[in-house]
Amino acid sequence: MRFRHWLIGSVLILNLVRFIATDRSPAGFYVDEAVGAAHALCLGETGKDLFGNTLPLFSAGLGAGYYTAPYLFGEALWTRIFGTSTAAFRTFPAFVTCLTILFLFLWVRKKRGEETAWIAALLASISPWAFQFSRIAWDPPLSVFFIVLGLYCFEGMRWRYHWVVGALAFGLASVAYPGTRILTLPLVLLLPGLDWRKKSYSMAILFAVLAPVFWRSWVDPRFTARAEMLVLWSSHPMSPLRDAGWIEVMWNAVLNGLKHLSPEFLLLSGDQNLRHSTRATGMMSAPEYFLLSGGLVVLILGMIRNKKLPRQDTLFLFAGAGLGILPSALTWESVPHALRAIAAWPFFIVLAATAFTALAARVPVIRGYFLFFCTGFAIYFGNSYFGPWTETSEPWFQTENNTLGLAYSRLTSGVATCEGITEEIKFGPFRNLK
């Protein structure tokens, strides 16, 4: 009982830390954050984005990127309540990540039991992968939330039409972040607890939610320009595989996927981009990594020897982790790329929690040592994140000196209005963006 109480207390405290000093760490306000914040401010005030689009599903940013309705409307509502500061915008993805951990706990409790669920919540709470991206004002954390919500609805919710809500959640995940669009359909197909009739209906719902995405892709070449530039088979002049055949492309996708499983990426130094990693640790916590590298051996041997263990559920977790990596593995730029592979972390977490349960069943004494290990890692990571990384990463979180990059600061300082900036855009270099 005491172990459970320590688990609960640790999870609560660690997730409160997620909301501390979001205005100072990361230092600055990255241009992608600033432009999205300006869109959200104008949506909250006028119902239109910076380009004058009324209640848009997508709003253009810099670098051929787009902000999505789940994020923009979520931020518009959140900042109407909590203000328009940098901290207010960043606490929205922090809150969304806390909800992700909550629904991850509920899903795992239904599938694996309460202890495994609390271990999963603890590992998620100290995960650098989850923590890093939960304090930046952008869309991707919402895609992870909707995936985990969908998994809970598909397999944990007690309601006749639970699969409808699950399919809608997967659809919103696909809208919220482009990389997620290639993994939600396979996840539906692989779900172990859903019959084929419901899977067919769920796929139909998923395609219906994605209809606006397909339409926008068809009528607006700019909408998919960035994705077409970054995929391995791109003809872009910077692509190293622009003249390669399909066998070489597929082989490079495999090699890229393996880069995301390397000790350097997962344990030692993470992503090269300082927006994505502190570089003091890998994308996983040390407890999670060692559970995956050691505990999974015990789990797999147990699955082989004991037919009662949930083989299909565990294989689904492996598939989910692989699918989560896939959006990054299929690109040529900055691989391994933690942001494009963001959907992988919940599956790795649940695999690690499952491995812990298998180990603890054989060696109960590890429970106390495990909590000590997690606490030590959290202190080490927090010291790096709020200390040296905050200073060294500051140049990576600057905005740009142009109409879109400065719109947020001008709006919040009162020197410009949404209508005024929209008029400026109509006659400036960004007039062709929508």
CSV table of C-alpha atoms in Angstrom, one decimal:
chain,number,residue,atom,x,y,z
A,1,MET,CA,0.0,0.0,0.0
A,2,ARG,CA,2.8,2.4,0.8
A,3,PHE,CA,4.4,1.8,-2.6
A,4,ARG,CA,1.1,2.8,-4.2
A,5,HIS,CA,0.8,5.9,-2.2
A,6,TRP,CA,4.4,7.0,-3.2
A,7,LEU,CA,3.5,6.3,-6.8
A,8,ILE,CA,0.4,8.5,-6.7
A,9,GLY,CA,2.2,11.3,-4.8
A,10,SER,CA,5.1,11.2,-7.3
A,11,VAL,CA,2.9,11.4,-10.3
A,12,LEU,CA,0.9,14.4,-8.9
A,13,ILE,CA,4.0,16.3,-7.9
A,14,LEU,CA,5.9,15.6,-11.2
A,15,ASN,CA,2.9,16.9,-13.3
A,16,LEU,CA,2.6,20.0,-11.2
A,17,VAL,CA,6.3,20.7,-12.2
A,18,ARG,CA,5.2,20.7,-15.8
A,19,PHE,CA,3.5,24.1,-15.3
A,20,ILE,CA,6.4,25.8,-13.5
A,21,ALA,CA,8.2,28.7,-15.2
A,22,THR,CA,6.8,28.0,-18.7
A,23,ASP,CA,7.5,31.7,-19.5
A,24,ARG,CA,11.2,31.4,-18.7
A,25,SER,CA,12.0,27.8,-19.8
A,26,PRO,CA,12.2,27.6,-22.7
A,27,ALA,CA,13.6,31.1,-23.0
A,28,GLY,CA,12.1,33.2,-25.7
A,29,PHE,CA,9.0,32.4,-27.8
A,30,TYR,CA,9.8,30.5,-31.0
A,31,VAL,CA,8.4,31.9,-34.3
A,32,ASP,CA,6.2,28.8,-34.7
A,33,GLU,CA,4.8,29.5,-31.2
A,34,ALA,CA,4.4,33.2,-31.9
A,35,VAL,CA,2.5,32.9,-35.2
A,36,GLY,CA,0.2,30.2,-33.8
A,37,ALA,CA,-0.5,32.4,-30.7
A,38,ALA,CA,-1.4,35.3,-33.0
A,39,HIS,CA,-3.8,33.2,-35.0
A,40,ALA,CA,-5.4,32.0,-31.7
A,41,LEU,CA,-5.7,35.5,-30.3
A,42,CYS,CA,-7.5,36.7,-33.4
A,43,LEU,CA,-9.8,33.6,-33.5
A,44,GLY,CA,-10.7,34.4,-29.9
A,45,GLU,CA,-11.4,38.0,-30.6
A,46,THR,CA,-12.9,38.1,-34.1
A,47,GLY,CA,-13.5,34.4,-35.1
A,48,LYS,CA,-10.9,34.9,-37.9
A,49,ASP,CA,-7.2,34.0,-38.2
A,50,LEU,CA,-4.5,36.5,-39.3
A,51,PHE,CA,-5.4,35.9,-42.9
A,52,GLY,CA,-9.0,36.8,-42.4
A,53,ASN,CA,-10.3,33.2,-42.7
A,54,THR,CA,-13.4,32.6,-40.6
A,55,LEU,CA,-13.3,29.6,-38.3
A,56,PRO,CA,-10.5,27.9,-40.3
A,57,LEU,CA,-9.6,24.2,-40.1
A,58,PHE,CA,-6.1,25.1,-41.0
A,59,SER,CA,-4.1,28.4,-40.8
A,60,ALA,CA,-0.8,28.9,-42.6
A,61,GLY,CA,2.4,29.5,-40.7
A,62,LEU,CA,6.0,30.1,-41.8
A,63,GLY,CA,8.1,27.3,-43.4
A,64,ALA,CA,5.2,25.8,-45.3
A,65,GLY,CA,3.6,24.6,-42.0
A,66,TYR,CA,0.0,24.8,-40.9
A,67,TYR,CA,-1.8,25.2,-37.6
A,68,THR,CA,-4.8,23.0,-37.0
A,69,ALA,CA,-8.3,23.7,-35.7
A,70,PRO,CA,-7.9,21.5,-32.5
A,71,TYR,CA,-4.9,23.5,-31.4
A,72,LEU,CA,-6.0,27.0,-32.5
A,73,PHE,CA,-9.5,26.7,-31.0
A,74,GLY,CA,-8.2,25.0,-27.9
A,75,GLU,CA,-5.7,27.9,-27.4
A,76,ALA,CA,-8.3,30.5,-28.2
A,77,LEU,CA,-10.5,29.1,-25.4
A,78,TRP,CA,-7.7,28.5,-23.0
A,79,THR,CA,-6.2,32.0,-23.3
A,80,ARG,CA,-9.6,33.6,-23.0
A,81,ILE,CA,-9.7,32.1,-19.5
A,82,PHE,CA,-6.0,32.3,-18.5
A,83,GLY,CA,-4.7,35.4,-20.4
A,84,THR,CA,-2.5,35.9,-23.4
A,85,SER,CA,1.0,35.6,-21.9
A,86,THR,CA,3.7,33.3,-23.1
A,87,ALA,CA,3.0,31.1,-20.0
A,88,ALA,CA,-0.7,30.9,-20.8
A,89,PHE,CA,-0.1,29.7,-24.3
A,90,ARG,CA,2.5,27.1,-23.1
A,91,THR,CA,0.4,25.8,-20.2
A,92,PHE,CA,-2.3,24.6,-22.7
A,93,PRO,CA,-0.1,21.8,-24.2
A,94,ALA,CA,1.1,21.1,-20.6
A,95,PHE,CA,-2.5,20.6,-19.6
A,96,VAL,CA,-3.2,18.5,-22.7
A,97,THR,CA,-0.2,16.3,-21.8
A,98,CYS,CA,-1.5,15.8,-18.3
A,99,LEU,CA,-4.8,14.7,-19.8
A,100,THR,CA,-2.8,12.3,-22.1
A,101,ILE,CA,-1.2,10.7,-19.0
A,102,LEU,CA,-4.6,10.5,-17.3
A,103,PHE,CA,-6.2,8.6,-20.3
A,104,LEU,CA,-3.0,6.5,-20.6
A,105,PHE,CA,-3.5,5.5,-17.0
A,106,LEU,CA,-7.1,4.6,-17.5
A,107,TRP,CA,-6.4,2.6,-20.7
A,108,VAL,CA,-3.5,0.7,-19.1
A,109,ARG,CA,-5.6,0.0,-15.9
A,110,LYS,CA,-8.3,-1.5,-18.0
A,111,LYS,CA,-5.8,-3.7,-20.0
A,112,ARG,CA,-3.1,-4.5,-17.4
A,113,GLY,CA,-4.2,-3.6,-13.9
A,114,GLU,CA,-3.7,-0.8,-11.5
A,115,GLU,CA,-0.1,-1.2,-10.6
A,116,THR,CA,1.0,-1.3,-14.2
A,117,ALA,CA,-1.2,1.8,-14.8
A,118,TRP,CA,0.5,3.8,-12.1
A,119,ILE,CA,4.0,2.7,-13.3
A,120,ALA,CA,3.0,3.9,-16.8
A,121,ALA,CA,1.8,7.2,-15.3
A,122,LEU,CA,5.0,7.7,-13.4
A,123,LEU,CA,7.2,6.8,-16.4
A,124,ALA,CA,5.2,9.2,-18.6
A,125,SER,CA,5.6,11.9,-16.0
A,126,ILE,CA,9.4,11.8,-16.0
A,127,SER,CA,9.7,11.1,-19.8
A,128,PRO,CA,11.9,13.7,-21.4
A,129,TRP,CA,10.1,13.0,-24.7
A,130,ALA,CA,6.7,14.0,-23.2
A,131,PHE,CA,8.0,16.8,-20.9
A,132,GLN,CA,10.0,18.6,-23.6
A,133,PHE,CA,7.1,18.9,-26.0
A,134,SER,CA,4.5,19.7,-23.4
A,135,ARG,CA,6.0,23.1,-22.7
A,136,ILE,CA,6.1,24.5,-26.2
A,137,ALA,CA,3.0,26.1,-27.7
A,138,TRP,CA,2.3,24.0,-30.8
A,139,ASP,CA,0.1,21.3,-32.2
A,140,PRO,CA,1.9,17.9,-31.9
A,141,PRO,CA,1.0,17.1,-28.2
A,142,LEU,CA,-2.7,17.2,-29.2
A,143,SER,CA,-2.1,14.4,-31.7
A,144,VAL,CA,-0.7,12.2,-28.9
A,145,PHE,CA,-3.6,13.1,-26.6
A,146,PHE,CA,-6.2,12.1,-29.2
A,147,ILE,CA,-4.4,8.8,-30.0
A,148,VAL,CA,-4.3,7.9,-26.3
A,149,LEU,CA,-7.9,9.1,-25.8
A,150,GLY,CA,-8.9,7.0,-28.9
A,151,LEU,CA,-7.2,3.9,-27.4
A,152,TYR,CA,-9.0,4.3,-24.2
A,153,CYS,CA,-12.4,4.8,-26.0
A,154,PHE,CA,-11.8,1.7,-28.2
A,155,GLU,CA,-10.7,-0.6,-25.4
A,156,GLY,CA,-11.5,0.9,-22.0
A,157,MET,CA,-14.8,2.8,-22.3
A,158,ARG,CA,-18.0,1.0,-21.2
A,159,TRP,CA,-20.5,2.3,-23.8
A,160,ARG,CA,-22.2,0.6,-26.7
A,161,TYR,CA,-20.8,3.1,-29.3
A,162,HIS,CA,-17.4,3.5,-27.6
A,163,TRP,CA,-15.7,2.7,-30.9
A,164,VAL,CA,-17.4,5.8,-32.6
A,165,VAL,CA,-15.7,8.1,-30.1
A,166,GLY,CA,-12.5,6.2,-30.5
A,167,ALA,CA,-12.6,6.7,-34.3
A,168,LEU,CA,-13.4,10.4,-33.9
A,169,ALA,CA,-10.5,10.8,-31.6
A,170,PHE,CA,-8.1,9.1,-34.1
A,171,GLY,CA,-9.5,11.4,-36.8
A,172,LEU,CA,-8.7,14.4,-34.7
A,173,ALA,CA,-5.2,13.1,-34.0
A,174,SER,CA,-4.7,12.9,-37.8
A,175,VAL,CA,-5.9,16.4,-38.2
A,176,ALA,CA,-3.8,17.8,-35.4
A,177,TYR,CA,-0.4,16.7,-36.7
A,178,PRO,CA,0.4,15.6,-40.3
A,179,GLY,CA,2.8,12.8,-39.3
A,180,THR,CA,0.0,11.1,-37.4
A,181,ARG,CA,-2.1,10.6,-40.6
A,182,ILE,CA,0.0,7.6,-41.6
A,183,LEU,CA,-0.4,5.6,-38.4
A,184,THR,CA,-4.0,6.0,-37.2
A,185,LEU,CA,-5.5,3.7,-39.9
A,186,PRO,CA,-3.0,0.9,-39.2
A,187,LEU,CA,-3.7,1.3,-35.5
A,188,VAL,CA,-7.4,0.7,-36.1
A,189,LEU,CA,-6.7,-2.3,-38.2
A,190,LEU,CA,-4.4,-3.8,-35.5
A,191,LEU,CA,-6.6,-3.1,-32.5
A,192,PRO,CA,-6.8,-6.5,-30.7
A,193,GLY,CA,-10.1,-5.9,-28.9
A,194,LEU,CA,-12.3,-4.7,-31.8
A,195,ASP,CA,-14.2,-7.0,-34.2
A,196,TRP,CA,-13.9,-6.4,-38.0
A,197,ARG,CA,-17.3,-5.0,-38.4
A,198,LYS,CA,-16.6,-2.2,-35.9
A,199,LYS,CA,-13.1,-1.8,-37.5
A,200,SER,CA,-14.7,-1.2,-40.9
A,201,TYR,CA,-17.2,1.4,-39.4
A,202,SER,CA,-14.3,3.0,-37.5
A,203,MET,CA,-12.3,3.4,-40.7
A,204,ALA,CA,-15.2,5.0,-42.4
A,205,ILE,CA,-15.6,7.5,-39.6
A,206,LEU,CA,-11.8,8.2,-39.7
A,207,PHE,CA,-12.0,8.9,-43.5
A,208,ALA,CA,-15.0,11.1,-43.0
A,209,VAL,CA,-13.1,13.2,-40.4
A,210,LEU,CA,-10.1,13.4,-42.8
A,211,ALA,CA,-12.2,14.5,-45.8
A,212,PRO,CA,-11.3,18.2,-45.3
A,213,VAL,CA,-7.7,17.2,-45.2
A,214,PHE,CA,-7.9,15.2,-48.4
A,215,TRP,CA,-9.9,18.1,-50.1
A,216,ARG,CA,-7.3,20.7,-49.0
A,217,SER,CA,-4.5,18.5,-50.3
A,218,TRP,CA,-6.2,18.1,-53.6
A,219,VAL,CA,-7.0,21.8,-54.3
A,220,ASP,CA,-4.0,23.4,-52.6
A,221,PRO,CA,-0.5,22.1,-53.6
A,222,ARG,CA,1.1,24.2,-50.9
A,223,PHE,CA,-0.8,22.3,-48.2
A,224,THR,CA,1.3,19.2,-48.7
A,225,ALA,CA,4.5,20.9,-50.1
A,226,ARG,CA,6.5,20.4,-46.9
A,227,ALA,CA,5.6,16.7,-46.6
A,228,GLU,CA,6.4,16.1,-50.3
A,229,MET,CA,9.8,17.8,-49.8
A,230,LEU,CA,10.8,15.8,-46.8
A,231,VAL,CA,9.7,12.2,-47.7
A,232,LEU,CA,12.5,9.8,-48.7
A,233,TRP,CA,11.3,9.6,-52.3
A,234,SER,CA,11.2,13.3,-52.7
A,235,SER,CA,12.7,14.8,-55.9
A,236,HIS,CA,13.8,17.9,-53.9
A,237,PRO,CA,17.4,19.0,-54.8
A,238,MET,CA,18.4,18.6,-51.2
A,239,SER,CA,17.1,15.1,-50.8
A,240,PRO,CA,20.0,12.6,-50.8
A,241,LEU,CA,17.7,9.9,-52.3
A,242,ARG,CA,16.1,12.0,-55.1
A,243,ASP,CA,17.5,9.6,-57.8
A,244,ALA,CA,17.2,6.4,-55.7
A,245,GLY,CA,15.1,3.4,-56.6
A,246,TRP,CA,12.4,1.9,-54.3
A,247,ILE,CA,14.6,-0.8,-52.8
A,248,GLU,CA,17.1,1.8,-51.7
A,249,VAL,CA,14.3,4.1,-50.4
A,250,MET,CA,12.8,1.2,-48.4
A,251,TRP,CA,16.2,0.2,-47.0
A,252,ASN,CA,16.9,3.8,-45.9
A,253,ALA,CA,13.5,3.8,-44.1
A,254,VAL,CA,14.6,0.7,-42.2
A,255,LEU,CA,17.9,2.3,-41.3
A,256,ASN,CA,16.1,5.5,-40.2
A,257,GLY,CA,13.8,3.6,-38.0
A,258,LEU,CA,16.7,1.8,-36.3
A,259,LYS,CA,18.3,5.2,-35.6
A,260,HIS,CA,15.3,6.0,-33.4
A,261,LEU,CA,16.1,2.8,-31.3
A,262,SER,CA,19.8,3.6,-30.8
A,263,PRO,CA,21.1,4.1,-27.2
A,264,GLU,CA,22.4,7.6,-28.2
A,265,PHE,CA,18.9,8.8,-29.2
A,266,LEU,CA,16.9,7.0,-26.5
A,267,LEU,CA,19.3,7.2,-23.5
A,268,LEU,CA,22.3,9.4,-24.0
A,269,SER,CA,21.7,12.6,-25.9
A,270,GLY,CA,18.4,12.5,-27.8
A,271,ASP,CA,17.6,14.8,-30.7
A,272,GLN,CA,20.2,17.1,-32.2
A,273,ASN,CA,17.7,19.9,-32.2
A,274,LEU,CA,17.8,21.8,-28.9
A,275,ARG,CA,14.0,22.5,-29.2
A,276,HIS,CA,13.5,18.8,-29.1
A,277,SER,CA,16.0,17.7,-26.5
A,278,THR,CA,18.2,19.0,-23.7
A,279,ARG,CA,21.0,16.8,-25.0
A,280,ALA,CA,21.8,15.9,-21.3
A,281,THR,CA,19.6,12.8,-21.6
A,282,GLY,CA,18.0,10.7,-24.3
A,283,MET,CA,14.4,11.0,-25.3
A,284,MET,CA,13.5,8.3,-22.7
A,285,SER,CA,14.2,8.4,-19.0
A,286,ALA,CA,16.9,6.0,-17.8
A,287,PRO,CA,14.3,3.9,-15.8
A,288,GLU,CA,12.2,3.5,-18.9
A,289,TYR,CA,15.2,2.6,-21.1
A,290,PHE,CA,16.5,0.0,-18.7
A,291,LEU,CA,13.1,-1.5,-18.3
A,292,LEU,CA,12.8,-1.8,-22.1
A,293,SER,CA,16.3,-3.2,-22.6
A,294,GLY,CA,16.2,-5.6,-19.7
A,295,GLY,CA,12.7,-6.2,-18.5
A,296,LEU,CA,11.3,-6.9,-22.0
A,297,VAL,CA,13.5,-10.0,-22.1
A,298,VAL,CA,11.7,-11.3,-19.0
A,299,LEU,CA,8.4,-10.3,-20.5
A,300,ILE,CA,9.0,-12.0,-23.8
A,301,LEU,CA,10.2,-15.3,-22.2
A,302,GLY,CA,7.2,-15.2,-19.9
A,303,MET,CA,4.9,-14.8,-23.0
A,304,ILE,CA,6.6,-17.8,-24.6
A,305,ARG,CA,6.2,-20.0,-21.5
A,306,ASN,CA,2.8,-18.8,-20.3
A,307,LYS,CA,0.0,-18.9,-22.8
A,308,LYS,CA,-2.2,-16.9,-20.5
A,309,LEU,CA,-0.1,-13.7,-20.9
A,310,PRO,CA,-1.7,-11.2,-23.3
A,311,ARG,CA,0.5,-11.8,-26.4
A,312,GLN,CA,-1.8,-10.0,-28.8
A,313,ASP,CA,-1.9,-6.8,-26.6
A,314,THR,CA,1.8,-6.8,-26.2
A,315,LEU,CA,2.4,-7.2,-29.9
A,316,PHE,CA,0.0,-4.3,-30.5
A,317,LEU,CA,2.2,-2.1,-28.3
A,318,PHE,CA,5.3,-3.1,-30.3
A,319,ALA,CA,3.4,-2.3,-33.5
A,320,GLY,CA,2.3,1.1,-32.0
A,321,ALA,CA,5.8,2.0,-31.1
A,322,GLY,CA,7.0,1.1,-34.6
A,323,LEU,CA,4.2,3.1,-36.3
A,324,GLY,CA,4.9,6.0,-34.1
A,325,ILE,CA,8.5,6.1,-35.4
A,326,LEU,CA,7.4,5.7,-39.0
A,327,PRO,CA,6.6,9.4,-39.8
A,328,SER,CA,10.2,10.3,-39.0
A,329,ALA,CA,11.7,7.2,-40.6
A,330,LEU,CA,10.1,8.1,-43.9
A,331,THR,CA,11.9,11.5,-44.0
A,332,TRP,CA,15.5,12.4,-44.9
A,333,GLU,CA,16.0,15.6,-42.9
A,334,SER,CA,17.4,15.6,-39.3
A,335,VAL,CA,16.8,11.9,-38.6
A,336,PRO,CA,16.3,10.7,-35.9
A,337,HIS,CA,13.6,13.4,-35.3
A,338,ALA,CA,11.9,13.3,-32.0
A,339,LEU,CA,9.0,15.6,-32.9
A,340,ARG,CA,8.0,13.6,-36.0
A,341,ALA,CA,8.1,10.4,-33.9
A,342,ILE,CA,6.2,11.9,-31.0
A,343,ALA,CA,3.4,9.4,-31.2
A,344,ALA,CA,5.8,6.6,-30.2
A,345,TRP,CA,6.3,7.6,-26.6
A,346,PRO,CA,3.0,6.3,-25.1
A,347,PHE,CA,3.6,2.8,-26.6
A,348,PHE,CA,7.2,2.7,-25.3
A,349,ILE,CA,5.9,3.8,-21.9
A,350,VAL,CA,3.3,1.0,-21.7
A,351,LEU,CA,5.8,-1.6,-22.8
A,352,ALA,CA,8.2,-0.4,-20.1
A,353,ALA,CA,5.4,-0.5,-17.5
A,354,THR,CA,4.5,-4.0,-18.6
A,355,ALA,CA,8.1,-5.1,-18.3
A,356,PHE,CA,8.3,-3.7,-14.8
A,357,THR,CA,5.2,-5.7,-13.7
A,358,ALA,CA,6.9,-8.9,-15.1
A,359,LEU,CA,10.1,-8.1,-13.3
A,360,ALA,CA,8.4,-7.2,-10.0
A,361,ALA,CA,6.4,-10.4,-10.0
A,362,ARG,CA,9.7,-12.3,-9.9
A,363,VAL,CA,11.7,-9.8,-7.7
A,364,PRO,CA,9.3,-7.8,-5.5
A,365,VAL,CA,12.1,-5.9,-3.9
A,366,ILE,CA,12.8,-3.9,-7.0
A,367,ARG,CA,9.7,-1.7,-6.4
A,368,GLY,CA,11.4,0.4,-3.8
A,369,TYR,CA,14.6,0.7,-5.8
A,370,PHE,CA,12.6,1.6,-8.8
A,371,LEU,CA,11.0,4.6,-7.1
A,372,PHE,CA,14.4,5.8,-6.0
A,373,PHE,CA,15.8,5.4,-9.5
A,374,CYS,CA,12.9,7.5,-11.0
A,375,THR,CA,13.2,10.2,-8.4
A,376,GLY,CA,17.0,10.5,-9.0
A,377,PHE,CA,16.4,10.7,-12.8
A,378,ALA,CA,13.7,13.3,-12.4
A,379,ILE,CA,16.0,15.5,-10.3
A,380,TYR,CA,18.9,15.1,-12.8
A,381,PHE,CA,16.7,15.9,-15.8
A,382,GLY,CA,15.0,18.8,-14.1
A,383,ASN,CA,18.3,20.4,-13.1
A,384,SER,CA,19.4,20.2,-16.7
A,385,TYR,CA,16.2,21.4,-18.2
A,386,PHE,CA,15.7,24.4,-15.9
A,387,GLY,CA,19.4,25.2,-15.7
A,388,PRO,CA,22.0,24.8,-18.5
A,389,TRP,CA,19.6,23.9,-21.3
A,390,THR,CA,17.4,27.0,-20.7
A,391,GLU,CA,20.4,29.2,-21.4
A,392,THR,CA,22.0,27.2,-24.3
A,393,SER,CA,18.7,26.7,-26.1
A,394,GLU,CA,17.6,30.4,-26.1
A,395,PRO,CA,18.8,31.0,-29.6
A,396,TRP,CA,16.6,28.1,-30.8
A,397,PHE,CA,13.5,29.8,-29.4
A,398,GLN,CA,13.6,33.2,-31.2
A,399,THR,CA,10.9,34.7,-33.4
A,400,GLU,CA,11.4,36.4,-36.8
A,401,ASN,CA,11.4,40.1,-37.6
A,402,ASN,CA,8.5,40.1,-40.1
A,403,THR,CA,4.7,40.7,-40.1
A,404,LEU,CA,3.8,37.2,-39.0
A,405,GLY,CA,6.7,36.7,-36.5
A,406,LEU,CA,5.9,40.0,-34.7
A,407,ALA,CA,2.1,39.8,-34.8
A,408,TYR,CA,1.8,38.2,-31.3
A,409,SER,CA,4.0,40.8,-29.6
A,410,ARG,CA,2.2,43.7,-31.4
A,411,LEU,CA,-1.2,42.3,-30.5
A,412,THR,CA,-0.5,41.8,-26.9
A,413,SER,CA,1.2,45.1,-26.5
A,414,GLY,CA,-1.8,46.9,-28.0
A,415,VAL,CA,0.1,48.6,-30.9
A,416,ALA,CA,-1.8,46.6,-33.6
A,417,THR,CA,-5.2,45.0,-34.0
A,418,CYS,CA,-6.2,41.7,-35.8
A,419,GLU,CA,-7.9,43.6,-38.5
A,420,GLY,CA,-4.9,45.9,-39.0
A,421,ILE,CA,-2.5,43.0,-39.3
A,422,THR,CA,-4.8,41.2,-41.8
A,423,GLU,CA,-4.7,44.3,-43.9
A,424,GLU,CA,-0.9,44.5,-43.8
A,425,ILE,CA,-0.7,40.8,-44.8
A,426,LYS,CA,-2.9,41.5,-47.9
A,427,PHE,CA,-0.3,43.8,-49.3
A,428,GLY,CA,2.9,42.2,-48.0
A,429,PRO,CA,5.1,39.2,-48.8
A,430,PHE,CA,2.7,36.8,-47.1
A,431,ARG,CA,-0.4,37.7,-49.1
A,432,ASN,CA,-0.4,34.4,-50.9
A,433,LEU,CA,-0.6,32.4,-47.7
A,434,LYS,CA,-4.0,31.3,-46.4
